[in-house]
Amino acid sequence: MSIIPDNNDFKTEHNITRKNPVVKAESLDSDKNFENSIRPKSFEAYIGQSALKETLKITIEAAKKREQPLDHLLFYGPPGLGKTTLAGVIAEQMGVNIRITSAPALERPRDIIGILMSLKGGEILFIDEIHRLNKVAEEILYPAMEDFFLDMTTGKSQTVKTLRVPLPKFTLIGATTKAGELSGPLRDRFGIIHRLEFYTEDELAKVITRTAGILNIEITEEGARAIAKRSRGTPRIANRLVKRVSDFALVKHDGKITEKVANDSLDILKIDAFGLDTTDRSLLKLIIEKYDGGPVGVETIAAAIGEDVRTIEDVCEPYLLQAGLLQRTPRGRKVSPAAYRHLGITDRDINDQKSLWN
Ligand code: ADE
């Protein structure tokens, strides 16, 4: 009989399973692992969200001192701002494993029950898009989050019995782009709720320089800043653009990303000075040209530009709203005067357009 455990996790006296950092196996042979390898693993390497980082550091320190798992945490905000990355940093700092899943993958009761029952003490369960969790899964989660129990029922109608199955203490980290769509009872069970903010140009330039360093891409400070300007306040977009621009730099130039190389490549990719792509611009143009600047319903916009409503609401709109180009009103979406200016559309163009329609 082997007495060597199949991993080198160890338990503290309070039954929290901690990872042995020496034996963390990471294979670098797939894209997923490569993506993970550019994810920062510490608060020092994680750029931006400074206020949030400071409060998290204190929360983590306190939980460690008490030898207790962290309170359940909810992160909300637009996609691509680093909610999953931050959950990974927290796990790393707590020295525990993280299990990552998303609400659409927890369709059947047995999906969520299976994950909960496989957790070890202190581990982190990360559920992305938690606003999409179905009612049954949510109700399974309530006692699990609150008292670390699963309420299982056996038998039928009159002989039905409820069995309370204990679970190890764990931390749930939920992430959502739509905090408003979370049910009240679920939201109330999170001890800590934080919003992630869009990144400044400075912060994005640092993210870009860091990623370029990991990818062995040569980039100047001005090159990083040029990409940062067009990254919509979002590190995920910044990281994607570094790779795309690097392709251009390699094929059309000497491989180095300078300000000019970055700007020329981004122009070719049709990403404008605000970071808007063709979908964003078609959305704004549609509202201006066909609906007189709005208001118009999101379903109508989606049908007209051939995108689904969720992509428009979750991906396009947060930045357009933040940039002051679009407004949400009870009667639908409206563009702002800044959107006309950005697209170079004047009153005269509008009048010409109207005379064509009338
Ligand atoms: N990559 C993605 N998000 C990041 C962040 N906040 N800091 C550093 N690198 C990142």
Tab-separated table of C-alpha atoms and ligand atoms in Angstrom:
chain	number	residue	atom	x	y	z
A	1	MET	CA	0.000	0.000	0.000
A	2	SER	CA	1.344	3.390	-0.941
A	3	ILE	CA	1.551	5.928	1.815
A	4	ILE	CA	2.475	8.725	-0.578
A	5	PRO	CA	-0.499	11.016	-1.168
A	6	ASP	CA	-1.336	11.642	-4.836
A	7	ASN	CA	-0.757	15.331	-4.295
A	8	ASN	CA	1.209	17.172	-1.656
A	9	ASP	CA	-1.677	19.187	-0.229
A	10	PHE	CA	-1.610	19.388	3.548
A	11	LYS	CA	-4.173	20.169	6.196
A	12	THR	CA	-3.812	22.792	8.895
A	13	GLU	CA	-5.069	22.096	12.397
A	14	HIS	CA	-8.347	23.822	11.442
A	15	ASN	CA	-8.885	21.393	8.576
A	16	ILE	CA	-8.098	23.894	5.833
A	17	THR	CA	-6.423	22.190	2.902
A	18	ARG	CA	-3.458	24.241	1.749
A	19	LYS	CA	-1.545	23.718	-1.468
A	20	ASN	CA	2.064	22.752	-1.265
A	21	PRO	CA	3.641	25.458	-3.422
A	22	VAL	CA	6.699	23.336	-4.186
A	23	VAL	CA	4.755	20.782	-6.172
A	24	LYS	CA	2.418	22.986	-8.155
A	25	ALA	CA	2.414	21.226	-11.503
A	26	GLU	CA	1.894	23.469	-14.483
A	27	SER	CA	2.103	22.214	-18.004
A	28	LEU	CA	2.725	24.907	-20.563
A	29	ASP	CA	1.726	22.935	-23.622
A	30	SER	CA	-1.747	24.278	-24.238
A	31	ASP	CA	-3.210	27.686	-24.945
A	32	LYS	CA	-5.166	27.616	-21.722
A	33	ASN	CA	-2.061	27.123	-19.675
A	34	PHE	CA	-0.292	29.797	-21.656
A	35	GLU	CA	-3.133	32.266	-20.923
A	36	ASN	CA	-2.802	31.296	-17.289
A	37	SER	CA	0.918	31.863	-17.410
A	38	ILE	CA	0.416	35.557	-18.260
A	39	ARG	CA	-2.088	35.951	-15.433
A	40	PRO	CA	-0.511	37.699	-12.452
A	41	LYS	CA	-0.341	35.512	-9.366
A	42	SER	CA	0.322	38.126	-6.704
A	43	PHE	CA	-1.135	41.507	-5.741
A	44	GLU	CA	2.210	43.095	-6.634
A	45	ALA	CA	2.007	41.779	-10.191
A	46	TYR	CA	-1.712	42.531	-10.510
A	47	ILE	CA	-1.957	46.042	-11.955
A	48	GLY	CA	-4.876	48.404	-11.224
A	49	GLN	CA	-7.932	48.113	-8.918
A	50	SER	CA	-5.728	49.532	-6.155
A	51	ALA	CA	-8.485	50.339	-3.611
A	52	LEU	CA	-9.948	46.860	-4.010
A	53	LYS	CA	-6.513	45.242	-3.676
A	54	GLU	CA	-5.854	47.057	-0.408
A	55	THR	CA	-9.096	45.893	1.209
A	56	LEU	CA	-8.596	42.359	-0.086
A	57	LYS	CA	-5.089	42.171	1.356
A	58	ILE	CA	-6.456	43.038	4.794
A	59	THR	CA	-9.341	40.583	4.497
A	60	ILE	CA	-6.913	37.819	3.488
A	61	GLU	CA	-4.487	38.642	6.281
A	62	ALA	CA	-7.325	38.520	8.838
A	63	ALA	CA	-8.689	35.222	7.499
A	64	LYS	CA	-5.212	33.694	7.647
A	65	LYS	CA	-4.684	34.890	11.219
A	66	ARG	CA	-7.995	33.346	12.234
A	67	GLU	CA	-7.197	30.208	10.231
A	68	GLN	CA	-10.634	30.530	8.703
A	69	PRO	CA	-11.668	30.566	5.055
A	70	LEU	CA	-12.466	33.948	3.530
A	71	ASP	CA	-16.022	35.241	3.505
A	72	HIS	CA	-17.884	34.648	0.249
A	73	LEU	CA	-16.998	37.348	-2.276
A	74	LEU	CA	-18.877	38.813	-5.208
A	75	PHE	CA	-17.062	40.706	-7.969
A	76	TYR	CA	-19.075	42.633	-10.503
A	77	GLY	CA	-18.283	44.845	-13.447
A	78	PRO	CA	-17.833	44.726	-17.220
A	79	PRO	CA	-16.119	41.695	-18.790
A	80	GLY	CA	-12.339	41.517	-19.161
A	81	LEU	CA	-11.414	43.571	-16.086
A	82	GLY	CA	-9.749	40.664	-14.282
A	83	LYS	CA	-12.381	39.103	-12.004
A	84	THR	CA	-11.129	35.555	-12.627
A	85	THR	CA	-7.516	36.718	-12.410
A	86	LEU	CA	-8.177	38.381	-9.070
A	87	ALA	CA	-9.849	35.220	-7.738
A	88	GLY	CA	-6.693	33.329	-8.750
A	89	VAL	CA	-4.503	35.861	-6.900
A	90	ILE	CA	-6.671	35.461	-3.786
A	91	ALA	CA	-6.351	31.650	-3.924
A	92	GLU	CA	-2.596	31.958	-4.369
A	93	GLN	CA	-2.310	34.362	-1.409
A	94	MET	CA	-4.508	32.150	0.781
A	95	GLY	CA	-2.447	29.134	-0.329
A	96	VAL	CA	-5.536	27.163	-1.340
A	97	ASN	CA	-6.841	25.529	-4.497
A	98	ILE	CA	-9.402	27.241	-6.701
A	99	ARG	CA	-12.096	25.421	-8.693
A	100	ILE	CA	-13.294	27.494	-11.629
A	101	THR	CA	-16.693	27.006	-13.238
A	102	SER	CA	-19.473	29.126	-14.699
A	103	ALA	CA	-23.202	29.209	-14.051
A	104	PRO	CA	-24.233	27.881	-17.492
A	105	ALA	CA	-22.143	24.736	-16.753
A	106	LEU	CA	-24.218	24.088	-13.601
A	107	GLU	CA	-27.424	23.245	-15.395
A	108	ARG	CA	-28.470	20.108	-13.482
A	109	PRO	CA	-28.687	19.859	-9.668
A	110	ARG	CA	-26.049	17.140	-9.752
A	111	ASP	CA	-23.547	19.527	-11.369
A	112	ILE	CA	-23.493	21.910	-8.419
A	113	ILE	CA	-23.897	19.107	-5.840
A	114	GLY	CA	-20.948	17.243	-7.396
A	115	ILE	CA	-18.673	20.283	-7.210
A	116	LEU	CA	-19.703	21.177	-3.647
A	117	MET	CA	-19.159	17.631	-2.423
A	118	SER	CA	-15.722	17.436	-4.017
A	119	LEU	CA	-14.440	20.617	-2.314
A	120	LYS	CA	-11.812	20.347	0.379
A	121	GLY	CA	-11.644	22.558	3.467
A	122	GLY	CA	-10.710	26.177	2.710
A	123	GLU	CA	-10.863	25.777	-1.065
A	124	ILE	CA	-12.266	28.481	-3.311
A	125	LEU	CA	-15.133	27.821	-5.686
A	126	PHE	CA	-15.270	30.436	-8.446
A	127	ILE	CA	-18.562	30.721	-10.333
A	128	ASP	CA	-18.438	33.030	-13.334
A	129	GLU	CA	-21.605	34.639	-14.738
A	130	ILE	CA	-23.306	33.809	-11.456
A	131	HIS	CA	-26.381	35.858	-12.444
A	132	ARG	CA	-27.180	33.018	-14.866
A	133	LEU	CA	-27.493	30.388	-12.130
A	134	ASN	CA	-30.884	28.644	-12.253
A	135	LYS	CA	-33.289	28.684	-9.286
A	136	VAL	CA	-32.657	25.057	-8.286
A	137	ALA	CA	-28.875	25.516	-8.218
A	138	GLU	CA	-29.327	28.757	-6.275
A	139	GLU	CA	-31.417	27.015	-3.625
A	140	ILE	CA	-28.829	24.277	-3.277
A	141	LEU	CA	-26.220	26.991	-2.747
A	142	TYR	CA	-28.054	28.882	0.037
A	143	PRO	CA	-27.483	26.401	2.927
A	144	ALA	CA	-24.071	25.519	1.473
A	145	MET	CA	-22.966	29.149	1.633
A	146	GLU	CA	-24.618	29.943	4.926
A	147	ASP	CA	-24.094	26.859	7.096
A	148	PHE	CA	-21.884	24.608	4.932
A	149	PHE	CA	-24.602	21.995	4.521
A	150	LEU	CA	-26.336	20.376	1.578
A	151	ASP	CA	-30.027	19.679	2.091
A	152	MET	CA	-30.742	16.427	0.279
A	153	THR	CA	-34.210	14.906	0.040
A	154	THR	CA	-34.908	11.167	-0.198
A	155	GLY	CA	-38.139	9.232	-0.710
A	156	LYS	CA	-41.377	10.415	-2.289
A	157	SER	CA	-44.308	12.597	-1.181
A	158	GLN	CA	-45.388	11.362	2.269
A	159	THR	CA	-42.162	9.518	3.073
A	160	VAL	CA	-39.895	12.335	1.972
A	161	LYS	CA	-36.977	12.948	4.308
A	162	THR	CA	-34.481	15.768	4.348
A	163	LEU	CA	-30.913	14.857	5.010
A	164	ARG	CA	-28.371	17.502	6.002
A	165	VAL	CA	-25.018	16.587	4.521
A	166	PRO	CA	-22.119	18.582	5.995
A	167	LEU	CA	-19.666	20.239	3.629
A	168	PRO	CA	-16.151	21.480	4.351
A	169	LYS	CA	-15.888	25.220	4.893
A	170	PHE	CA	-15.196	26.830	1.546
A	171	THR	CA	-15.238	30.281	-0.038
A	172	LEU	CA	-17.489	31.062	-2.950
A	173	ILE	CA	-16.268	33.782	-5.284
A	174	GLY	CA	-19.011	34.827	-7.675
A	175	ALA	CA	-18.392	37.021	-10.706
A	176	THR	CA	-21.004	38.829	-12.727
A	177	THR	CA	-21.327	41.497	-15.360
A	178	LYS	CA	-24.868	42.104	-14.147
A	179	ALA	CA	-25.097	42.497	-10.381
A	180	GLY	CA	-28.651	43.790	-10.785
A	181	GLU	CA	-29.795	40.438	-12.139
A	182	LEU	CA	-28.684	38.530	-9.056
A	183	SER	CA	-31.560	37.545	-6.790
A	184	GLY	CA	-31.701	39.359	-3.436
A	185	PRO	CA	-31.263	36.186	-1.328
A	186	LEU	CA	-28.163	35.147	-3.286
A	187	ARG	CA	-26.622	38.627	-3.157
A	188	ASP	CA	-27.242	38.812	0.605
A	189	ARG	CA	-25.196	35.675	1.207
A	190	PHE	CA	-21.979	37.312	-0.001
A	191	GLY	CA	-20.036	38.906	2.859
A	192	ILE	CA	-17.975	41.085	0.538
A	193	ILE	CA	-19.235	42.730	-2.657
A	194	HIS	CA	-16.903	44.704	-4.919
A	195	ARG	CA	-17.127	46.451	-8.240
A	196	LEU	CA	-14.186	46.307	-10.646
A	197	GLU	CA	-13.440	49.578	-12.436
A	198	PHE	CA	-12.208	50.286	-15.947
A	199	TYR	CA	-8.415	50.737	-16.084
A	200	THR	CA	-6.654	54.043	-16.715
A	201	GLU	CA	-4.349	54.462	-19.704
A	202	ASP	CA	-1.325	54.351	-17.379
A	203	GLU	CA	-2.454	51.071	-15.841
A	204	LEU	CA	-3.153	49.533	-19.245
A	205	ALA	CA	0.260	50.618	-20.539
A	206	LYS	CA	1.795	48.748	-17.570
A	207	VAL	CA	-0.327	45.632	-18.290
A	208	ILE	CA	0.796	45.795	-21.950
A	209	THR	CA	4.484	46.212	-21.087
A	210	ARG	CA	4.258	43.322	-18.626
A	211	THR	CA	2.544	41.020	-21.140
A	212	ALA	CA	4.978	42.006	-23.906
A	213	GLY	CA	7.825	41.119	-21.529
A	214	ILE	CA	6.373	37.658	-20.878
A	215	LEU	CA	5.806	37.103	-24.609
A	216	ASN	CA	9.316	38.356	-25.489
A	217	ILE	CA	7.869	41.159	-27.586
A	218	GLU	CA	9.941	44.319	-27.895
A	219	ILE	CA	7.840	47.408	-27.232
A	220	THR	CA	8.581	51.076	-26.568
A	221	GLU	CA	6.847	53.107	-23.863
A	222	GLU	CA	5.017	55.096	-26.571
A	223	GLY	CA	4.033	51.872	-28.341
A	224	ALA	CA	2.494	50.522	-25.125
A	225	ARG	CA	0.669	53.803	-24.567
A	226	ALA	CA	-0.693	53.830	-28.136
A	227	ILE	CA	-2.197	50.356	-27.609
A	228	ALA	CA	-3.442	51.352	-24.132
A	229	LYS	CA	-5.363	54.297	-25.597
A	230	ARG	CA	-7.369	51.974	-27.813
A	231	SER	CA	-7.980	49.174	-25.295
A	232	ARG	CA	-11.323	50.421	-23.923
A	233	GLY	CA	-10.108	50.466	-20.330
A	234	THR	CA	-9.937	46.656	-20.430
A	235	PRO	CA	-6.797	44.539	-19.840
A	236	ARG	CA	-8.217	41.547	-21.718
A	237	ILE	CA	-8.537	43.723	-24.822
A	238	ALA	CA	-5.084	45.251	-24.209
A	239	ASN	CA	-3.504	41.786	-24.036
A	240	ARG	CA	-5.242	40.680	-27.232
A	241	LEU	CA	-4.157	43.817	-29.047
A	242	VAL	CA	-0.510	43.354	-28.027
A	243	LYS	CA	-0.539	39.987	-29.776
A	244	ARG	CA	-2.306	41.294	-32.888
A	245	VAL	CA	-0.024	44.323	-33.157
A	246	SER	CA	3.007	42.104	-32.574
A	247	ASP	CA	1.985	40.008	-35.628
A	248	PHE	CA	1.987	43.172	-37.743
A	249	ALA	CA	5.272	44.315	-36.241
A	250	LEU	CA	6.866	40.988	-37.116
A	251	VAL	CA	5.525	40.677	-40.645
A	252	LYS	CA	5.585	44.295	-41.811
A	253	HIS	CA	8.406	45.767	-39.690
A	254	ASP	CA	11.358	44.560	-37.617
A	255	GLY	CA	9.274	43.033	-34.815
A	256	LYS	CA	9.506	46.007	-32.464
A	257	ILE	CA	6.277	47.768	-31.439
A	258	THR	CA	6.802	51.520	-31.667
A	259	GLU	CA	4.087	54.184	-31.498
A	260	LYS	CA	3.866	54.303	-35.301
A	261	VAL	CA	3.762	50.509	-35.688
A	262	ALA	CA	1.017	50.298	-33.045
A	263	ASN	CA	-1.077	53.074	-34.590
A	264	ASP	CA	-0.709	51.770	-38.163
A	265	SER	CA	-1.628	48.215	-37.102
A	266	LEU	CA	-4.631	49.330	-35.071
A	267	ASP	CA	-5.837	51.426	-38.023
A	268	ILE	CA	-5.603	48.351	-40.245
A	269	LEU	CA	-7.529	46.375	-37.586
A	270	LYS	CA	-10.172	49.144	-37.765
A	271	ILE	CA	-9.863	49.977	-34.101
A	272	ASP	CA	-10.308	53.713	-33.827
A	273	ALA	CA	-8.795	56.326	-31.499
A	274	PHE	CA	-11.410	55.545	-28.799
A	275	GLY	CA	-10.842	51.806	-29.160
A	276	LEU	CA	-14.192	51.320	-30.882
A	277	ASP	CA	-14.404	48.522	-33.412
A	278	THR	CA	-16.728	48.145	-36.401
A	279	THR	CA	-19.577	46.727	-34.266
A	280	ASP	CA	-19.496	49.681	-31.858
A	281	ARG	CA	-19.441	52.143	-34.707
A	282	SER	CA	-22.309	50.422	-36.573
A	283	LEU	CA	-24.359	50.515	-33.370
A	284	LEU	CA	-23.839	54.258	-32.913
A	285	LYS	CA	-24.319	55.011	-36.609
A	286	LEU	CA	-27.547	53.022	-36.707
A	287	ILE	CA	-29.037	54.999	-33.829
A	288	ILE	CA	-27.950	58.297	-35.399
A	289	GLU	CA	-28.877	57.608	-38.983
A	290	LYS	CA	-32.009	55.485	-38.648
A	291	TYR	CA	-33.439	56.575	-35.303
A	292	ASP	CA	-32.488	60.216	-35.180
A	293	GLY	CA	-30.128	59.637	-32.248
A	294	GLY	CA	-32.630	57.494	-30.283
A	295	PRO	CA	-34.162	56.388	-28.042
A	296	VAL	CA	-34.429	52.950	-29.589
A	297	GLY	CA	-34.835	49.514	-27.971
A	298	VAL	CA	-31.836	47.181	-27.662
A	299	GLU	CA	-33.717	44.350	-29.456
A	300	THR	CA	-34.211	46.579	-32.489
A	301	ILE	CA	-30.530	47.531	-32.476
A	302	ALA	CA	-29.476	43.887	-32.142
A	303	ALA	CA	-31.658	42.770	-35.071
A	304	ALA	CA	-30.472	45.645	-37.271
A	305	ILE	CA	-26.723	45.134	-36.759
A	306	GLY	CA	-26.895	41.330	-36.575
A	307	GLU	CA	-25.561	40.898	-33.026
A	308	ASP	CA	-27.281	39.230	-30.119
A	309	VAL	CA	-28.751	41.308	-27.315
A	310	ARG	CA	-26.422	39.812	-24.698
A	311	THR	CA	-23.279	40.736	-26.660
A	312	ILE	CA	-24.544	44.279	-27.065
A	313	GLU	CA	-25.494	44.631	-23.398
A	314	ASP	CA	-22.485	42.870	-21.881
A	315	VAL	CA	-19.664	43.610	-24.310
A	316	CYS	CA	-20.373	46.755	-26.354
A	317	GLU	CA	-22.456	48.931	-24.083
A	318	PRO	CA	-20.480	49.145	-20.824
A	319	TYR	CA	-17.618	50.993	-22.495
A	320	LEU	CA	-19.850	53.135	-24.732
A	321	LEU	CA	-21.739	54.217	-21.604
A	322	GLN	CA	-18.554	54.873	-19.665
A	323	ALA	CA	-17.049	56.835	-22.568
A	324	GLY	CA	-20.176	59.018	-22.612
A	325	LEU	CA	-21.075	58.045	-26.179
A	326	LEU	CA	-24.313	56.252	-25.306
A	327	GLN	CA	-27.064	56.677	-22.739
A	328	ARG	CA	-29.584	54.174	-21.401
A	329	THR	CA	-33.041	55.656	-20.905
A	330	PRO	CA	-36.314	53.968	-19.903
A	331	ARG	CA	-37.407	54.267	-23.545
A	332	GLY	CA	-34.249	52.780	-25.035
A	333	ARG	CA	-30.719	53.756	-26.060
A	334	LYS	CA	-29.739	57.284	-27.087
A	335	VAL	CA	-26.442	58.532	-28.450
A	336	SER	CA	-24.781	61.637	-26.997
A	337	PRO	CA	-23.485	64.672	-28.926
A	338	ALA	CA	-19.979	63.240	-28.325
A	339	ALA	CA	-20.912	60.233	-30.475
A	340	TYR	CA	-21.822	62.510	-33.394
A	341	ARG	CA	-18.498	64.312	-33.002
A	342	HIS	CA	-16.547	61.069	-32.688
A	343	LEU	CA	-18.060	59.674	-35.873
A	344	GLY	CA	-17.604	63.012	-37.629
A	345	ILE	CA	-21.349	63.334	-38.312
A	346	THR	CA	-22.569	66.931	-38.550
A	347	ASP	CA	-26.059	68.471	-38.494
A	348	ARG	CA	-25.714	68.939	-42.222
A	349	ASP	CA	-25.115	65.206	-42.764
A	350	ILE	CA	-28.227	64.458	-40.685
A	351	ASN	CA	-30.363	66.892	-42.692
A	352	ASP	CA	-29.058	65.436	-45.962
A	353	GLN	CA	-29.875	61.980	-44.619
A	354	LYS	CA	-33.389	63.054	-43.611
A	355	SER	CA	-34.103	64.512	-47.018
A	356	LEU	CA	-33.142	61.179	-48.541
A	357	TRP	CA	-35.626	59.379	-46.275
A	358	ASN	CA	-38.508	61.827	-46.770
B	1	ADE	N1	-3.485	40.790	-17.234
B	1	ADE	C1	-4.816	40.895	-17.148
B	1	ADE	N2	-5.176	41.669	-16.126
B	1	ADE	C2	-4.040	42.082	-15.526
B	1	ADE	C3	-3.761	42.911	-14.422
B	1	ADE	N3	-4.730	43.501	-13.722
B	1	ADE	N4	-2.496	43.095	-14.092
B	1	ADE	C4	-1.506	42.519	-14.799
B	1	ADE	N5	-1.710	41.743	-15.854
B	1	ADE	C5	-2.955	41.515	-16.230
